[in-house]
Coordinates of C-alpha atoms in Angstrom, one line a residue:
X1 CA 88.0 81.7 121.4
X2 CA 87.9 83.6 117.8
X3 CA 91.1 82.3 116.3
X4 CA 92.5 82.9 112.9
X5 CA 94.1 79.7 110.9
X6 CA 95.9 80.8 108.2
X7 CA 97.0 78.4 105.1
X8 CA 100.6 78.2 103.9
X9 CA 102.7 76.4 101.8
X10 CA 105.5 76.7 99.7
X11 CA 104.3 74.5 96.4
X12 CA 102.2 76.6 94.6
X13 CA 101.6 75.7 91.1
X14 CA 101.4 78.2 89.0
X15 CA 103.4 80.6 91.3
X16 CA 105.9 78.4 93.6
X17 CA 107.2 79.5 97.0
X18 CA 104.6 82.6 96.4
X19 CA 104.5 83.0 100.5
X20 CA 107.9 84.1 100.7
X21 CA 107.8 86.7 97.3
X22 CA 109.0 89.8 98.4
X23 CA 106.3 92.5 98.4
X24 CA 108.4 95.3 99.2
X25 CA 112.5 95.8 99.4
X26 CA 112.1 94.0 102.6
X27 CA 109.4 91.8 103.5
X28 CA 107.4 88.7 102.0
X29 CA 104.2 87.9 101.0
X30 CA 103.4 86.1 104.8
X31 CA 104.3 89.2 106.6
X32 CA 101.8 91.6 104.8
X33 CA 99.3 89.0 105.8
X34 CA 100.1 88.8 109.5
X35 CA 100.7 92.6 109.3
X36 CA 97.4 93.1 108.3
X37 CA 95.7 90.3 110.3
X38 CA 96.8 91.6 113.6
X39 CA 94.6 94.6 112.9
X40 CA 91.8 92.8 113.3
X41 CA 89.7 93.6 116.8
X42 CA 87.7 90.4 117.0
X43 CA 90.3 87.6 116.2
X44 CA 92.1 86.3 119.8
X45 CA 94.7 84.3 118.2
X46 CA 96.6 83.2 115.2
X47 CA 98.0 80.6 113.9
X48 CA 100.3 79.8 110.4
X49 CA 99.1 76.3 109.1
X50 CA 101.5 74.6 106.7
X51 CA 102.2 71.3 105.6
X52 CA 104.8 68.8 107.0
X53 CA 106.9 69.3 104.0
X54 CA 110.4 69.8 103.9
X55 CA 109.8 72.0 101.6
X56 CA 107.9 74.2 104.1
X57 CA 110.5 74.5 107.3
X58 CA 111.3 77.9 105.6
X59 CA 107.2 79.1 106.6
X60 CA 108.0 77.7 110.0
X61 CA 111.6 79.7 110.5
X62 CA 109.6 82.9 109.1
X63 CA 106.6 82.3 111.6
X64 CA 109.0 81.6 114.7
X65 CA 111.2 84.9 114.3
X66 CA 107.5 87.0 114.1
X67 CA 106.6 85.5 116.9
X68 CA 103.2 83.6 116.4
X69 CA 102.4 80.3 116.6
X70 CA 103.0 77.3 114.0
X71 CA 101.0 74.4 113.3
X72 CA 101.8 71.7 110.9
X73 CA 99.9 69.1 108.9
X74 CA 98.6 67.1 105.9
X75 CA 99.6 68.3 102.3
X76 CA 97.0 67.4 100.7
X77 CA 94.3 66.8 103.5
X78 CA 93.9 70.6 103.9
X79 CA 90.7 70.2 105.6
X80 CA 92.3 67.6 108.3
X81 CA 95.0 70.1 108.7
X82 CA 92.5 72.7 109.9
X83 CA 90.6 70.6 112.0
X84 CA 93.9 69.0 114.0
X85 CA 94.9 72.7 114.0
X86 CA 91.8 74.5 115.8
X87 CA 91.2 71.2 118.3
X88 CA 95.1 71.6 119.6
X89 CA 94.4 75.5 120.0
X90 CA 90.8 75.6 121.6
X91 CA 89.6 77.2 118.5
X92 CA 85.7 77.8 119.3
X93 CA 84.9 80.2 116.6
X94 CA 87.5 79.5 113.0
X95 CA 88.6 82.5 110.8
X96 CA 89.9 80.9 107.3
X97 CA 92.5 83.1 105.7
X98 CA 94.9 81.8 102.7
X99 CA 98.2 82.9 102.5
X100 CA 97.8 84.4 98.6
X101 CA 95.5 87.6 100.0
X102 CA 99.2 90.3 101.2
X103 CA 96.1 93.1 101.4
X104 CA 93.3 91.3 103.3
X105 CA 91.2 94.0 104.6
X106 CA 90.8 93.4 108.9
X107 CA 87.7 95.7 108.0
X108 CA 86.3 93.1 105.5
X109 CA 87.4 90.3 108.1
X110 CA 85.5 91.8 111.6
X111 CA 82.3 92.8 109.0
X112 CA 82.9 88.9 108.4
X113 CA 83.1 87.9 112.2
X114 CA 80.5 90.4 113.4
X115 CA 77.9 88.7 110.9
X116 CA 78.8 85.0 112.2
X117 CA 78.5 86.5 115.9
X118 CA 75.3 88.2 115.4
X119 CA 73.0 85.0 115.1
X120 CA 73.7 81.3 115.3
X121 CA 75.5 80.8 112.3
X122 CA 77.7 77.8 111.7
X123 CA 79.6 79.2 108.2
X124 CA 79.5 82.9 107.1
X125 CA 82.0 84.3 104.2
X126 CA 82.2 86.8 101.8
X127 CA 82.5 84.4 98.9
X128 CA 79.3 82.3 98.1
X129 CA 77.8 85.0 96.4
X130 CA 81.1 87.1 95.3
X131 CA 80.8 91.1 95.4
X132 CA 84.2 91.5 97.3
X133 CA 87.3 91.7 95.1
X134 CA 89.7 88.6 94.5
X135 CA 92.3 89.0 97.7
X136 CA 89.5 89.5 100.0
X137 CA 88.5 86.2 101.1
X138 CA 87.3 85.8 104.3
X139 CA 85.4 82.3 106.1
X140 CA 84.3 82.4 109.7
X141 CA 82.5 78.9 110.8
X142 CA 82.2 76.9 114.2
X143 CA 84.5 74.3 115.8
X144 CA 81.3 71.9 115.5
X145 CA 80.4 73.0 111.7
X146 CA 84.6 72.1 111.5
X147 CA 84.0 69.2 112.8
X148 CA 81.0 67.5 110.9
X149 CA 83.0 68.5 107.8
X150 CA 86.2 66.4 108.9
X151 CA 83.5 63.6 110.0
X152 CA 81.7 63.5 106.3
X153 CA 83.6 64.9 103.8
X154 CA 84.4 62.3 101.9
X155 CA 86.1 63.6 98.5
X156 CA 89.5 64.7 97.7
X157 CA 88.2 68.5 96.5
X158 CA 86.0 68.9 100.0
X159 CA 89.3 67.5 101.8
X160 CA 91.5 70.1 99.6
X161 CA 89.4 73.6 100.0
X162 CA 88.0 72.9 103.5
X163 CA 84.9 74.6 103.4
X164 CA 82.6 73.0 100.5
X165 CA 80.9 70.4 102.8
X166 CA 79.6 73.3 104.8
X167 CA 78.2 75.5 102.4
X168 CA 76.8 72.8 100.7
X169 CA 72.8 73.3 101.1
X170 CA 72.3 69.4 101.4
X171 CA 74.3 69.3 104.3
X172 CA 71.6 72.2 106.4
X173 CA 73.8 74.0 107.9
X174 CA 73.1 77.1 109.2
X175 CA 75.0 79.8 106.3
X176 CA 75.0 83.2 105.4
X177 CA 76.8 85.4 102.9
X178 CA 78.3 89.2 103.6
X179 CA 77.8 91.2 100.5
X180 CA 79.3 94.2 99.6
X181 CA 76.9 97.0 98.3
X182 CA 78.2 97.1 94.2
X183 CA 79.5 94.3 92.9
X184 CA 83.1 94.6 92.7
X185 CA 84.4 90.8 91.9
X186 CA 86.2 91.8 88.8
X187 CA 89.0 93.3 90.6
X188 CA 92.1 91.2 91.7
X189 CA 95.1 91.5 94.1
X190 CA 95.5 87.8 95.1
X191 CA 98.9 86.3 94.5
X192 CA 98.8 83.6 92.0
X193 CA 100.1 84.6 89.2
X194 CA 103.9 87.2 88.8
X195 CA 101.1 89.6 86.9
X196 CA 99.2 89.6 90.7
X197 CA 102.2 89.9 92.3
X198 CA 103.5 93.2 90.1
X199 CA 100.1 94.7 90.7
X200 CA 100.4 94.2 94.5
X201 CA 103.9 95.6 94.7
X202 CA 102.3 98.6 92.7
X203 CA 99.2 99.3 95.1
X204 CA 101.8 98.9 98.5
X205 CA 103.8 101.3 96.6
X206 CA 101.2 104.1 95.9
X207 CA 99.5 103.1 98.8
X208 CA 101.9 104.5 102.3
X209 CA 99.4 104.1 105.5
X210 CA 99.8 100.3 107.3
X211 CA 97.2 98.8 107.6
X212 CA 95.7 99.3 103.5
X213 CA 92.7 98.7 103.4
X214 CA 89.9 98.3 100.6
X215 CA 89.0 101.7 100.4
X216 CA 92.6 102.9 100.5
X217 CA 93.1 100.7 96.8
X218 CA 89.8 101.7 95.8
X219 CA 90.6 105.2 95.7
X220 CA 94.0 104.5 93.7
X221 CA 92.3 102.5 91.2
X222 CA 89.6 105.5 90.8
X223 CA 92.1 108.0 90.4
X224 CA 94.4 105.4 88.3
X225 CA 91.8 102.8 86.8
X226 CA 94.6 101.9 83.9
X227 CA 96.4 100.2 86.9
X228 CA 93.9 97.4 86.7
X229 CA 95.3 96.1 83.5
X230 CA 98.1 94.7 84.9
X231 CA 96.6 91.6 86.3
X232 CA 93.4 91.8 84.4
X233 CA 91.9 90.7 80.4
X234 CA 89.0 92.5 81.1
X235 CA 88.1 95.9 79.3
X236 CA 87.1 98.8 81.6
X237 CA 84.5 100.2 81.1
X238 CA 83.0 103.5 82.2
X239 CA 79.6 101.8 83.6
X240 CA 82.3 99.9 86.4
X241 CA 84.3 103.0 87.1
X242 CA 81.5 104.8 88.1
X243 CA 80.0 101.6 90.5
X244 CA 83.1 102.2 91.9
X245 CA 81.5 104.6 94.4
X246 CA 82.6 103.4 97.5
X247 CA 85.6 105.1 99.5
X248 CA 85.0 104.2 103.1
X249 CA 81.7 102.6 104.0
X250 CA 82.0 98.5 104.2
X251 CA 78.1 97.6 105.0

């Protein structure tokens, strides 16, 4: 089974309680992600995975009334909390989404899946080599690859971030990387900061269609490429506008 375990938690750092930020006048961060999620035509099943924090019974009130299923684990042993998470659901095949991507593409995400289907892969993502933008993060891997990783990971980051033992090239797994054909890593709409979070509200705003996908806030940035200072330091320059080509083909 192709299932989809998606982090959440309520103590975010630098922007706390982020999951359950209102995007629109009516719903939070969380749903935009299952919302756009359940567009997806590969993944069989999904699941919320948040800690056992008090702190976090708010996630599992949220994720009862919508009507998927909840799965709660280690704080801090993020990696544990995925592996206890796809063994109680029969996970064979492991889609890692965070909860700070509202406009994950279920384009981006089957592109993703497809790739780890086509050939014996054990990890596949869009983010070793980064040409996707930031909000786009997408990891597909095996229950074994899962596995081996909660067997020998052995330090706090690889226990924190999940994936690092896998895509680690001294471990020989079998990996691979979906790129996107112009190299658009300098645009942003994760949530992590209230900058990401006003530029989000801004593209769901201009942006009426459900699902949005990547092409959809492409097109609003070509026609509006100012909006990109909002979350951003970074000049624009014309050279990037004009890479900006793209408006409906993911290869």
């Amino acid at each position: 089974m192709i299932g989809c375990i998606i982090q959440a938690r309520m103590g975010s750092t630098r922007l706390p309680g982020k999951v359950m930020l209102k995007i629109d006048k009516k719903y939070p961060t969380i749903h935009y992600v299952l919302e756009q999620i359940s567009q997806s035509k590969y993944l069989e099943d999904t699941v919320i995975a948040t800690t056992y924090l008090k702190e976090d019974n708010v996630i599992e009130e949220f994720v009862k009334n919508y009507g998927i299923n909840i799965f709660r684990g280690s704080s801090s042993d993020v990696l544990d909390r995925y592996y206890q998470c796809a063994k109680k659901f029969s996970y064979s095949k492991i889609v890692r989404i965070t909860c700070d991507n509202p406009l994950i593409d279920p384009v981006v995400v089957d592109k993703v899946i497809k790739k780890f289907i086509s050939k014996n892969f054990d990890y596949v993502s869009n983010t070793i080599k980064r040409t996707f933008p930031y909000g786009t993060e997408t990891e597909v891997f095996s229950f074994n690859a899962l596995e081996k990783a909660w067997k020998n990971s052995k330090n706090p980051y690889e226990r924190e971030h999940v994936t690092p033992f896998m895509y680690d090239k001294n471990n020989k797994f079998q990996i691979s990387n979906f790129t996107f054909h112009n190299n658009l890593s300098r645009l942003r709409w994760t949530l992590d900061t209230k900058e990401d979070l006003k530029m989000i509200k801004t593209i769901v705003k201009k942006i009426e269609r459900r699902p949005i996908f990547l092409k959809d806030i492409l097109w609003i940035l070509k026609k509006e490429p100012n909006l990109m200072n909002i979350n951003q330091k970074i000049p624009i320059d014309k050279d990037f506008l004009n890479s900006v080509k793209f408006l409906g083909k993911v290869s």
